[in-house]
C-alpha cells in the first residue's frame, strides 16, 4: 500500500497553501513536512510539487491528491460502521468549490440539515466554473457547483436547475439614465456593473438586445457588493432574483426589462466513487435545488 | 522621459494577469506586447516581470508600476484643465483594494455620488489587509481599505472608524446548542463559521471569553454566504452589524452575547501625490464613513 503519511503531507501543503501552515495542521516541524515530500518524490521518481507561492501540484501530484480525496471519503464510510472509531473522530470536513452567487443565495439553507445530522463541516472555496472544475480534477475538492455540464474524469454531473438573473437598477439610476425608456442605446451608454473579467452576463444581455462593442462598467467581485452598488445607483447589472426578493418587493431595485431574463443552469459535480457521505449530500442538493432553482428557459 | 508605451505594456500585463489579455486591451498583438516588455528590460538592465501564471512584477517592476499609477492620476488632473481632451476620454477607472465586509456594507453608498459626478468607474479587488497593502506597494491599486494602519512608502493612511462585529446565530441554532445559556464551554462546542484562514475574529471572541484551543468551524469565504449560513443555522459567527440590520430586527439572527462586540478599525490608504481625483475620493470617504462606522471601543 501507499505510504499515507507522505500523501497526507502533500495534501496538507496544497490545501494549506504552504509548508508552514501544513506543518501546523499536521503537528510536525516544517522540515519534517519537507522530508516527507522529498521522500514521496524519491518513491514516485519525479517532482510532485512546484515550489512556488503557493505550492502547486505537478501532473502526477494532482493524480495523487485526487486519490487522497477519494480515500478520505471511503474511510469515512468505514468509520460509520465502526462506531468506536467514530466517537473519537473530529467532524468530517468536506471541501466544495462553488460559484459566488449560489453561496450568496440557496446553498446554506440547502445544506443545513445535512451538515447537522452528518456532523459535517463545510470548507467552501468560491470559484468560477472553470477553476472549480480544475480543482475537482486536481482532487482538491470533493464536489463543485458550477455552470459547466461536462464532468471531469471519474466524476458525475447532476443538473440542479437554473439561477434566473434579471437586469436591475435603482429608481434614481433609472430616472437619470432612462428618462426616455430603457432602449438598447440608453443601456449601452449607462454604466454597468460586472462581477469580474469572466462575467459575461451583462455582455450577453446587451448582445441579445442587439448592442455590440464596448461599454463602461464597474468591476465588483462580490455578490453582496454587486447588489449594494446597484442599490446605491452606481450602475445596472444582472442579479440572481433569488438574492433580491426584498429589494424588488420594496422597490429599492427595479427590473429594467421585466420580460427579459437570463437563466444560468447549474450542475453538481461529485466523485463517482465518493462514498455514502457524498451520495447523501447529492440527494439533499437535488431535493433542495428543485424548490429554489428554475427550469432553464429554452434558448 | 520614460517611454510610456513600454510602461503601459508592463501595467497591462500585470493588471490583466497575462500577455493575451494585455494585448487585447492594448489593441496589439501578443508578440508586440512581449517585444515592449523585452525592450523595457533591455533599458532597465534587468527583468521587470517574473514569467509565471499570472506574470508578477519583479522588485524593479513594482517600482515602475507604482510610478505608472501615480502618473495616471496626475494626467487625470491635467485633463480636467483641458476640457477638449476630456470630452474625448473614456471615464477614469480607479482600482481599489477593499476588504470583503466593507464592500458588502457601506462602500457602495459612500462612493455613488463621487463616481457619478466625477465619471469614475470602480475596479474593485477584494483582498485581506496584507494582500491589499502589497498590491498598494506594487502600484497595482490607487487605494486600499483595510484594517492595517501603517501606510506603505509614498502613501498616507486615514482612520475611517471601525466596523462593529457581533456574534450571531439563528434562533434554531441557539435552541439546539445553547439550551442552558451561552456559556464559553457551549460556544467552544458549537460549530462556528470562519471567513477564511486569515479570519481570526471567532478565535479572538472565544479567547476573550477564556476559551483556548481548537474549535470546529465551517469555512465560508463570502460575506453574504457567511450571513446565509448563520441564518440557516449552520453555525455561529461574527458579522458586521451594518450588514444584518434587517435580520436582527426580524429576529432571524440573534446576538449571542449582546454586551460583547469586536470593533475592527478601518483605514483608507492612498498615494500622497495621488492628484485631485484621489483627494476628492478621500474627502468623500471620510465624510461617508463618519456616518456609518463607529468610534472603536478602547481595548
Coordinates of C-alpha atoms in Angstrom, one line a residue:
Chain A
X1 CA 0.0 0.0 0.0
X2 CA 0.9 3.6 -0.4
X3 CA 2.5 5.4 2.5
X4 CA -0.3 7.7 3.5
X5 CA 1.8 9.8 5.8
X6 CA 3.6 11.0 2.7
X7 CA 0.4 11.6 0.8
X8 CA -1.2 13.4 3.8
X9 CA 1.8 15.8 3.8
X10 CA 1.3 16.5 0.1
X11 CA -2.4 17.1 0.6
X12 CA -1.7 19.4 3.6
X13 CA 0.9 21.5 1.7
X14 CA -1.5 22.1 -1.2
X15 CA -4.6 22.6 1.0
X16 CA -2.9 24.9 3.4
X17 CA -1.1 26.7 0.6
X18 CA 2.3 26.4 2.2
X19 CA 4.7 24.3 4.2
X20 CA 4.5 26.4 7.3
X21 CA 0.7 26.0 7.7
X22 CA 0.8 22.4 6.6
X23 CA 3.3 21.7 9.4
X24 CA 1.0 23.4 11.9
X25 CA -2.0 21.4 10.8
X26 CA -0.1 18.1 10.8
X27 CA 1.6 18.9 14.2
X28 CA 5.0 18.5 12.6
X29 CA 8.1 20.7 12.1
X30 CA 8.4 22.3 8.7
X31 CA 11.5 20.3 7.9
X32 CA 9.6 17.1 8.6
X33 CA 7.0 18.0 6.1
X34 CA 9.7 18.8 3.6
X35 CA 11.3 15.5 4.3
X36 CA 8.1 13.7 3.6
X37 CA 7.5 15.5 0.3
X38 CA 11.1 14.6 -0.8
X39 CA 10.7 11.0 0.2
X40 CA 7.4 10.9 -1.7
X41 CA 9.2 12.3 -4.8
X42 CA 12.0 9.8 -4.4
X43 CA 9.4 7.0 -4.5
X44 CA 7.5 8.4 -7.4
X45 CA 10.6 9.2 -9.2
X46 CA 9.6 12.8 -10.1
X47 CA 8.5 16.0 -8.5
X48 CA 5.0 16.1 -7.0
X49 CA 5.1 19.8 -6.2
X50 CA 6.1 23.0 -8.0
X51 CA 7.8 25.1 -5.2
X52 CA 6.0 28.3 -5.9
X53 CA 3.9 30.6 -3.8
X54 CA 1.5 28.9 -3.1
X55 CA 3.0 25.5 -3.9
X56 CA 1.2 23.8 -6.8
X57 CA 0.9 20.0 -7.5
X58 CA 2.5 18.7 -10.7
X59 CA 0.6 16.5 -13.0
X60 CA 1.5 13.4 -11.0
X61 CA 0.9 15.3 -7.8
X62 CA -2.6 16.1 -8.9
X63 CA -3.3 12.4 -9.5
X64 CA -2.1 11.6 -6.0
X65 CA -4.2 14.3 -4.5
X66 CA -7.3 13.0 -6.3
X67 CA -6.6 9.6 -4.9
X68 CA -6.2 11.0 -1.3
X69 CA -9.5 12.8 -1.6
X70 CA -11.3 9.6 -2.6
X71 CA -9.6 7.5 0.1
X72 CA -10.7 10.1 2.7
X73 CA -14.4 9.7 1.6
X74 CA -14.2 5.9 1.7
X75 CA -12.6 6.0 5.1
X76 CA -15.5 8.0 6.3
X77 CA -17.9 5.2 5.3
X78 CA -15.9 2.7 7.2
X79 CA -15.9 4.8 10.3
X80 CA -19.7 4.8 10.2
X81 CA -19.6 1.1 10.5
X82 CA -17.1 1.2 13.4
X83 CA -18.9 3.3 16.0
X84 CA -16.0 3.1 18.4
X85 CA -13.7 4.9 16.0
X86 CA -16.4 7.4 15.1
X87 CA -16.7 8.6 18.7
X88 CA -13.1 9.7 18.6
X89 CA -13.0 11.3 15.2
X90 CA -13.5 15.0 14.6
X91 CA -16.4 16.1 12.4
X92 CA -15.8 15.4 8.7
X93 CA -14.6 18.4 6.6
X94 CA -16.0 18.5 3.1
X95 CA -14.2 20.8 0.6
X96 CA -16.5 22.1 -2.1
X97 CA -15.9 24.6 -4.9
X98 CA -19.0 26.8 -5.5
X99 CA -19.9 29.8 -7.6
X100 CA -20.3 33.0 -5.6
X101 CA -24.0 33.6 -6.5
X102 CA -25.0 30.1 -5.2
X103 CA -23.2 30.7 -2.0
X104 CA -24.9 34.1 -1.6
X105 CA -28.3 32.6 -2.1
X106 CA -29.6 29.0 -1.9
X107 CA -26.6 26.9 -0.7
X108 CA -26.7 27.4 3.1
X109 CA -30.4 26.6 3.5
X110 CA -30.0 23.5 1.2
X111 CA -27.2 22.0 3.3
X112 CA -28.0 22.9 6.9
X113 CA -29.9 19.7 7.7
X114 CA -27.3 17.5 6.1
X115 CA -24.4 19.2 8.0
X116 CA -26.1 19.0 11.3
X117 CA -27.3 15.3 11.0
X118 CA -24.0 14.1 9.5
X119 CA -21.7 16.2 11.6
X120 CA -20.1 17.7 8.5
X121 CA -18.2 20.9 8.4
X122 CA -18.1 22.7 5.0
X123 CA -14.8 24.1 3.7
X124 CA -16.1 26.2 0.8
X125 CA -14.0 27.7 -2.0
X126 CA -15.5 30.4 -4.2
X127 CA -14.5 29.8 -7.8
X128 CA -15.8 30.5 -11.3
X129 CA -16.8 27.4 -13.2
X130 CA -13.5 26.5 -15.0
X131 CA -11.3 27.0 -11.9
X132 CA -13.8 25.0 -9.8
X133 CA -13.6 22.1 -12.2
X134 CA -9.8 22.4 -12.3
X135 CA -9.8 22.0 -8.5
X136 CA -12.1 19.0 -8.9
X137 CA -9.7 17.4 -11.5
X138 CA -6.8 18.2 -9.1
X139 CA -8.5 16.3 -6.3
X140 CA -8.6 19.4 -4.2
X141 CA -12.3 19.4 -3.7
X142 CA -14.9 16.7 -3.2
X143 CA -17.6 18.5 -5.2
X144 CA -18.3 21.5 -7.3
X145 CA -21.3 23.7 -8.1
X146 CA -20.9 25.5 -11.4
X147 CA -22.5 26.3 -14.8
X148 CA -20.4 23.8 -16.8
X149 CA -22.1 20.5 -17.5
X150 CA -19.3 18.2 -18.6
X151 CA -17.8 16.2 -15.7
X152 CA -14.1 15.6 -15.2
X153 CA -12.8 12.0 -15.5
X154 CA -14.1 9.9 -12.6
X155 CA -16.9 12.3 -11.7
X156 CA -20.6 12.7 -12.4
X157 CA -22.5 15.9 -13.0
X158 CA -26.1 16.4 -12.0
X159 CA -28.4 19.1 -13.4
X160 CA -29.7 21.1 -10.4
X161 CA -31.8 23.7 -12.3
X162 CA -31.1 27.3 -13.2
X163 CA -30.5 30.6 -11.5
X164 CA -32.6 33.3 -13.1
X165 CA -30.8 36.6 -13.5
X166 CA -32.6 39.9 -14.1
X167 CA -31.1 43.3 -15.1
X168 CA -31.7 45.6 -12.2
X169 CA -31.0 49.2 -11.2
X170 CA -32.1 51.7 -8.5
X171 CA -35.1 54.0 -9.2
X172 CA -32.7 57.0 -9.1
X173 CA -30.3 55.4 -11.6
X174 CA -33.3 54.7 -13.9
X175 CA -34.5 58.3 -13.6
X176 CA -31.1 59.6 -14.5
X177 CA -30.2 57.3 -17.4
X178 CA -33.5 56.0 -18.8
X179 CA -35.8 59.1 -18.7
X180 CA -37.0 58.2 -22.2
X181 CA -37.3 54.5 -21.6
X182 CA -34.9 51.5 -21.4
X183 CA -33.8 51.4 -25.0
X184 CA -30.8 49.3 -26.1
X185 CA -28.9 52.5 -26.9
X186 CA -29.5 54.0 -23.5
X187 CA -28.5 50.7 -21.8
X188 CA -25.2 50.7 -23.7
X189 CA -24.4 54.3 -22.5
X190 CA -25.3 53.8 -18.8
X191 CA -22.5 52.3 -16.6
X192 CA -23.0 48.7 -15.9
X193 CA -21.6 46.5 -13.0
X194 CA -19.6 43.4 -13.9
X195 CA -18.5 40.8 -11.3
X196 CA -15.1 40.1 -12.9
X197 CA -13.3 39.5 -16.1
X198 CA -15.1 36.2 -16.6
X199 CA -18.6 37.5 -16.1
X200 CA -20.2 37.8 -19.5
X201 CA -23.8 38.1 -18.3
X202 CA -24.0 41.9 -19.0
X203 CA -22.3 41.4 -22.4
X204 CA -24.8 38.7 -23.3
X205 CA -27.8 40.8 -22.2
X206 CA -26.7 43.7 -24.3
X207 CA -25.9 41.4 -27.3
X208 CA -29.4 39.9 -27.1
X209 CA -30.7 43.4 -27.4
X210 CA -28.5 43.9 -30.5
X211 CA -25.9 46.1 -28.8
X212 CA -22.3 45.1 -29.6
X213 CA -19.0 46.6 -28.7
X214 CA -17.5 48.0 -25.6
X215 CA -19.5 49.6 -22.7
X216 CA -18.5 51.3 -19.5
X217 CA -18.6 49.2 -16.3
X218 CA -17.6 49.0 -12.7
X219 CA -15.8 45.8 -11.6
X220 CA -17.1 44.4 -8.3
X221 CA -16.0 40.8 -7.4
X222 CA -18.5 40.3 -4.6
X223 CA -22.1 39.1 -4.8
X224 CA -23.3 41.3 -2.0
X225 CA -21.2 44.3 -3.1
X226 CA -22.8 43.9 -6.5
X227 CA -26.3 44.3 -5.1
X228 CA -25.2 47.2 -2.9
X229 CA -23.7 49.0 -5.9
X230 CA -26.9 48.5 -7.9
X231 CA -29.0 49.7 -5.0
X232 CA -26.8 52.8 -4.4
X233 CA -27.2 53.7 -8.1
X234 CA -23.7 53.1 -9.3
X235 CA -24.8 51.0 -12.3
X236 CA -27.1 48.4 -13.7
X237 CA -26.3 44.7 -13.6
X238 CA -27.7 41.2 -13.8
X239 CA -28.5 39.9 -10.3
X240 CA -30.0 36.5 -9.3
X241 CA -33.7 37.1 -8.5
X242 CA -33.3 34.8 -5.5
X243 CA -30.9 37.3 -4.0
X244 CA -33.0 40.4 -4.1
X245 CA -36.6 39.4 -3.3
X246 CA -36.8 42.1 -0.6
X247 CA -35.1 44.8 -2.7
X248 CA -37.6 44.1 -5.6
X249 CA -40.6 44.0 -3.3
X250 CA -39.7 47.2 -1.6
X251 CA -38.8 48.9 -4.9
X252 CA -35.2 49.6 -3.9
X253 CA -34.3 47.8 -7.1
X254 CA -36.3 47.7 -10.3
X255 CA -36.3 45.3 -13.2
X256 CA -35.2 47.2 -16.3
X257 CA -36.9 44.9 -18.8
X258 CA -39.3 42.6 -16.9
X259 CA -39.9 40.3 -19.9
X260 CA -36.2 39.6 -20.2
X261 CA -34.1 37.3 -18.1
X262 CA -31.0 35.1 -18.4
X263 CA -31.1 31.6 -16.9
X264 CA -27.8 30.1 -15.9
X265 CA -28.0 26.3 -15.5
X266 CA -26.2 24.9 -12.5
X267 CA -24.6 21.4 -12.1
X268 CA -23.4 19.5 -9.1
X269 CA -20.1 17.7 -9.9
X270 CA -19.2 14.9 -7.5
X271 CA -16.9 11.8 -7.5
X272 CA -18.4 8.6 -8.9
X273 CA -16.9 6.6 -6.0
X274 CA -17.3 9.3 -3.4
X275 CA -18.8 7.1 -0.7
X276 CA -22.1 7.4 1.2
X277 CA -21.5 10.9 2.6
X278 CA -21.1 12.5 -0.9
X279 CA -24.1 10.4 -2.1
X280 CA -26.2 11.7 0.8
X281 CA -25.2 15.3 0.0
X282 CA -26.0 14.8 -3.6
X283 CA -29.6 13.6 -2.8
X284 CA -30.0 16.5 -0.4
X285 CA -28.9 19.1 -3.0
X286 CA -31.1 17.6 -5.7
X287 CA -34.2 17.9 -3.4
X288 CA -33.3 21.4 -2.2
X289 CA -32.4 22.8 -5.6
X290 CA -35.7 21.7 -7.1
X291 CA -37.5 24.0 -4.7
X292 CA -35.4 27.1 -5.3
X293 CA -34.0 26.9 -8.8
X294 CA -36.0 27.3 -12.0
X295 CA -36.3 25.1 -15.1
X296 CA -34.0 26.8 -17.6
X297 CA -35.9 28.7 -20.3
X298 CA -35.3 27.2 -23.8
X299 CA -32.7 29.1 -25.7
Chain B
X1 CA 11.4 61.0 -20.3
X2 CA 10.4 57.4 -19.8
X3 CA 8.9 55.6 -22.8
X4 CA 5.3 55.2 -21.6
X5 CA 4.4 52.8 -24.3
X6 CA 6.7 50.3 -22.6
X7 CA 5.5 51.1 -19.2
X8 CA 1.8 50.8 -20.3
X9 CA 2.6 47.3 -21.7
X10 CA 4.0 46.3 -18.3
X11 CA 1.0 47.7 -16.5
X12 CA -1.4 45.9 -18.8
X13 CA 0.3 42.5 -18.5
X14 CA 0.1 42.7 -14.7
X15 CA -3.4 44.2 -14.5
X16 CA -4.8 41.8 -17.0
X17 CA -2.9 38.9 -15.5
X18 CA -1.4 37.7 -18.8
X19 CA 0.0 38.7 -22.1
X20 CA -3.0 37.6 -24.1
X21 CA -5.5 39.8 -22.3
X22 CA -3.0 42.7 -22.2
X23 CA -2.7 42.5 -25.9
X24 CA -6.5 42.7 -26.3
X25 CA -6.7 45.7 -24.0
X26 CA -3.9 47.5 -25.8
X27 CA -5.1 46.6 -29.2
X28 CA -1.8 45.0 -30.0
X29 CA -0.6 41.5 -31.0
X30 CA 0.8 39.4 -28.2
X31 CA 4.2 39.4 -29.7
X32 CA 4.2 43.2 -29.8
X33 CA 3.5 43.2 -26.1
X34 CA 6.3 40.8 -25.5
X35 CA 8.6 43.0 -27.6
X36 CA 7.8 46.0 -25.5
X37 CA 8.5 44.2 -22.2
X38 CA 11.8 42.9 -23.6
X39 CA 12.7 46.4 -24.7
X40 CA 11.8 47.8 -21.3
X41 CA 14.0 45.1 -19.7
X42 CA 16.9 46.0 -22.0
X43 CA 16.7 49.6 -21.0
X44 CA 16.3 48.9 -17.3
X45 CA 19.1 46.3 -17.5
X46 CA 17.2 43.6 -15.5
X47 CA 13.9 41.7 -15.6
X48 CA 10.7 43.6 -14.8
X49 CA 8.4 40.5 -14.9
X50 CA 8.6 37.0 -13.5
X51 CA 7.1 34.9 -16.3
X52 CA 4.7 32.9 -14.1
X53 CA 1.0 32.3 -14.3
X54 CA -0.1 35.1 -13.7
X55 CA 3.0 37.2 -14.5
X56 CA 4.3 39.0 -11.4
X57 CA 6.4 42.2 -11.3
X58 CA 9.9 42.0 -10.0
X59 CA 11.1 44.4 -7.4
X60 CA 12.1 47.0 -10.1
X61 CA 8.9 46.2 -12.0
X62 CA 6.9 47.0 -8.9
X63 CA 8.6 50.4 -8.6
X64 CA 7.8 51.1 -12.3
X65 CA 4.1 50.1 -11.8
X66 CA 3.9 52.4 -8.8
X67 CA 5.1 55.2 -10.9
X68 CA 2.7 54.5 -13.7
X69 CA -0.2 54.5 -11.3
X70 CA 0.7 57.9 -10.0
X71 CA 1.4 59.4 -13.5
X72 CA -2.1 58.2 -14.5
X73 CA -3.7 60.1 -11.6
X74 CA -1.7 63.2 -12.4
X75 CA -2.7 63.0 -16.1
X76 CA -6.3 62.9 -15.0
X77 CA -5.9 66.3 -13.2
X78 CA -4.4 67.8 -16.3
X79 CA -7.3 66.5 -18.4
X80 CA -9.7 68.4 -16.1
X81 CA -8.0 71.6 -17.1
X82 CA -8.1 70.8 -20.9
X83 CA -11.8 70.3 -21.5
X84 CA -11.2 69.5 -25.2
X85 CA -9.2 66.4 -24.2
X86 CA -11.7 65.5 -21.5
X87 CA -14.6 65.2 -23.9
X88 CA -12.8 62.5 -25.9
X89 CA -11.6 60.5 -22.9
X90 CA -13.2 57.4 -21.5
X91 CA -14.4 57.5 -17.9
X92 CA -11.5 57.1 -15.4
X93 CA -11.1 53.7 -13.9
X94 CA -9.9 53.6 -10.3
X95 CA -8.5 50.4 -9.0
X96 CA -9.1 49.9 -5.3
X97 CA -8.4 47.0 -2.9
X98 CA -11.0 46.6 -0.3
X99 CA -11.9 44.1 2.5
X100 CA -14.9 42.0 1.7
X101 CA -17.1 43.2 4.6
X102 CA -16.7 46.9 3.6
X103 CA -17.7 46.1 0.1
X104 CA -20.7 44.1 1.4
X105 CA -21.9 47.0 3.5
X106 CA -21.0 50.7 3.4
X107 CA -18.7 51.1 0.3
X108 CA -21.3 51.5 -2.5
X109 CA -23.5 54.1 -0.8
X110 CA -20.3 56.1 0.2
X111 CA -19.0 56.3 -3.4
X112 CA -22.1 56.7 -5.6
X113 CA -22.2 60.5 -5.7
X114 CA -18.4 60.7 -6.3
X115 CA -18.5 58.1 -9.2
X116 CA -21.4 59.8 -10.9
X117 CA -20.2 63.4 -10.6
X118 CA -16.5 62.5 -11.5
X119 CA -17.4 60.0 -14.2
X120 CA -15.3 57.4 -12.4
X121 CA -15.6 53.6 -12.8
X122 CA -14.6 51.5 -9.9
X123 CA -12.3 48.4 -10.5
X124 CA -12.6 46.7 -7.1
X125 CA -10.3 44.0 -5.8
X126 CA -11.4 42.1 -2.7
X127 CA -8.3 41.4 -0.5
X128 CA -7.5 40.8 3.1
X129 CA -5.4 43.5 4.6
X130 CA -1.9 42.4 4.0
X131 CA -2.5 41.4 0.4
X132 CA -4.3 44.7 -0.2
X133 CA -1.3 46.7 1.1
X134 CA 1.0 44.5 -1.0
X135 CA -1.0 45.5 -4.1
X136 CA -0.7 49.1 -3.0
X137 CA 3.1 48.8 -2.7
X138 CA 3.2 47.1 -6.1
X139 CA 1.4 50.1 -7.6
X140 CA -1.4 47.9 -8.7
X141 CA -4.1 49.8 -6.9
X142 CA -4.7 53.5 -6.3
X143 CA -6.1 53.0 -2.8
X144 CA -6.9 50.4 -0.2
X145 CA -9.4 49.9 2.6
X146 CA -8.1 47.6 5.3
X147 CA -7.6 47.1 9.0
X148 CA -3.8 47.8 8.9
X149 CA -2.9 51.4 9.9
X150 CA 0.7 51.7 8.7
X151 CA 1.0 53.1 5.2
X152 CA 3.4 51.9 2.6
X153 CA 6.1 54.2 1.4
X154 CA 4.7 57.2 -0.5
X155 CA 1.2 56.7 0.8
X156 CA -1.0 58.1 3.6
X157 CA -3.4 56.2 5.8
X158 CA -6.6 57.8 7.1
X159 CA -8.6 56.4 10.0
X160 CA -12.2 55.9 8.8
X161 CA -13.7 54.5 12.0
X162 CA -14.5 50.9 13.0
X163 CA -16.8 48.1 11.8
X164 CA -18.6 46.6 14.8
X165 CA -18.9 42.8 14.7
X166 CA -21.4 40.8 16.8
X167 CA -21.5 37.1 17.4
X168 CA -24.8 36.0 15.8
X169 CA -26.7 32.7 15.2
X170 CA -30.2 31.7 14.3
X171 CA -32.9 31.0 16.9
X172 CA -33.0 27.3 15.9
X173 CA -29.2 27.0 16.3
X174 CA -29.4 28.7 19.7
X175 CA -32.1 26.4 20.8
X176 CA -30.1 23.4 19.8
X177 CA -26.7 24.4 21.2
X178 CA -27.3 26.8 24.0
X179 CA -30.3 25.4 25.8
X180 CA -28.6 26.1 29.1
X181 CA -27.3 29.6 28.1
X182 CA -24.4 30.9 26.0
X183 CA -21.6 29.7 28.2
X184 CA -18.0 29.8 27.0
X185 CA -17.9 26.0 27.1
X186 CA -21.1 25.7 25.0
X187 CA -19.7 28.2 22.5
X188 CA -16.5 26.2 22.1
X189 CA -18.5 23.1 21.3
X190 CA -20.9 24.6 18.8
X191 CA -19.7 24.8 15.2
X192 CA -18.6 28.3 14.2
X193 CA -18.3 29.9 10.7
X194 CA -14.9 31.4 9.7
X195 CA -14.4 33.5 6.6
X196 CA -11.0 32.1 5.7
X197 CA -7.6 31.1 7.1
X198 CA -6.8 34.7 8.0
X199 CA -10.1 35.4 9.8
X200 CA -9.2 35.4 13.5
X201 CA -12.4 37.1 14.8
X202 CA -14.0 34.0 16.0
X203 CA -10.7 32.9 17.7
X204 CA -10.4 36.3 19.3
X205 CA -14.0 36.2 20.6
X206 CA -13.5 32.8 22.2
X207 CA -10.1 33.8 23.6
X208 CA -11.7 36.9 25.2
X209 CA -14.2 34.5 26.9
X210 CA -11.3 32.4 28.2
X211 CA -11.6 29.6 25.7
X212 CA -8.4 28.5 24.1
X213 CA -7.5 25.7 21.7
X214 CA -9.2 24.3 18.6
X215 CA -12.9 24.5 17.7
X216 CA -15.0 23.2 14.9
X217 CA -15.8 25.6 12.1
X218 CA -17.2 25.9 8.6
X219 CA -15.0 27.9 6.1
X220 CA -17.0 30.3 4.0
X221 CA -15.1 32.9 2.0
X222 CA -18.1 35.1 1.1
X223 CA -19.7 37.9 3.2
X224 CA -23.2 37.2 2.0
X225 CA -22.7 33.4 2.2
X226 CA -21.5 33.8 5.8
X227 CA -24.7 35.5 6.8
X228 CA -26.8 33.0 4.9
X229 CA -25.0 30.1 6.7
X230 CA -25.6 31.8 10.1
X231 CA -29.3 32.4 9.2
X232 CA -29.8 28.8 8.1
X233 CA -28.4 27.6 11.4
X234 CA -25.1 26.0 10.2
X235 CA -23.1 27.8 12.8
X236 CA -22.4 31.0 14.8
X237 CA -20.0 33.7 13.7
X238 CA -19.0 37.3 13.9
X239 CA -20.9 39.5 11.5
X240 CA -20.7 43.3 10.9
X241 CA -23.9 44.7 12.5
X242 CA -24.2 47.1 9.5
X243 CA -24.8 44.0 7.3
X244 CA -27.7 42.4 9.3
X245 CA -29.9 45.2 10.5
X246 CA -33.0 43.5 8.9
X247 CA -32.1 40.1 10.1
X248 CA -31.6 41.3 13.7
X249 CA -34.8 43.4 13.6
X250 CA -36.9 40.5 12.4
X251 CA -35.2 38.0 14.8
X252 CA -33.8 35.8 12.0
X253 CA -30.4 36.3 13.6
X254 CA -29.9 36.8 17.3
X255 CA -27.0 38.3 19.2
X256 CA -25.4 35.6 21.4
X257 CA -23.9 38.0 24.0
X258 CA -25.3 41.5 23.4
X259 CA -22.9 43.1 25.8
X260 CA -19.9 41.8 23.7
X261 CA -18.7 43.0 20.3
X262 CA -15.4 43.3 18.4
X263 CA -14.6 46.6 16.7
X264 CA -12.3 46.4 13.7
X265 CA -10.7 49.8 12.8
X266 CA -10.6 50.6 9.1
X267 CA -8.0 52.8 7.3
X268 CA -8.1 54.3 3.8
X269 CA -4.6 54.1 2.2
X270 CA -4.0 56.4 -0.7
X271 CA -1.0 57.9 -2.6
X272 CA 0.4 61.0 -1.1
X273 CA 0.8 62.5 -4.6
X274 CA -2.4 61.0 -6.0
X275 CA -3.8 64.0 -7.7
X276 CA -7.1 65.8 -7.2
X277 CA -9.3 62.8 -8.1
X278 CA -7.9 60.7 -5.3
X279 CA -8.0 63.6 -2.9
X280 CA -11.7 64.1 -3.7
X281 CA -12.5 60.4 -3.1
X282 CA -10.6 60.6 0.2
X283 CA -12.8 63.6 1.4
X284 CA -15.9 61.8 0.3
X285 CA -14.9 58.6 2.1
X286 CA -14.1 60.5 5.3
X287 CA -17.5 62.1 5.3
X288 CA -19.4 59.0 4.5
X289 CA -17.5 56.7 6.9
X290 CA -18.2 59.0 9.8
X291 CA -21.9 58.4 9.4
X292 CA -21.8 54.6 9.2
X293 CA -18.7 53.4 11.1
X294 CA -18.4 53.6 14.9
X295 CA -15.6 55.0 17.1
X296 CA -13.6 52.0 18.0
X297 CA -14.1 50.8 21.6
X298 CA -11.0 51.2 23.8
X299 CA -9.2 47.9 24.1

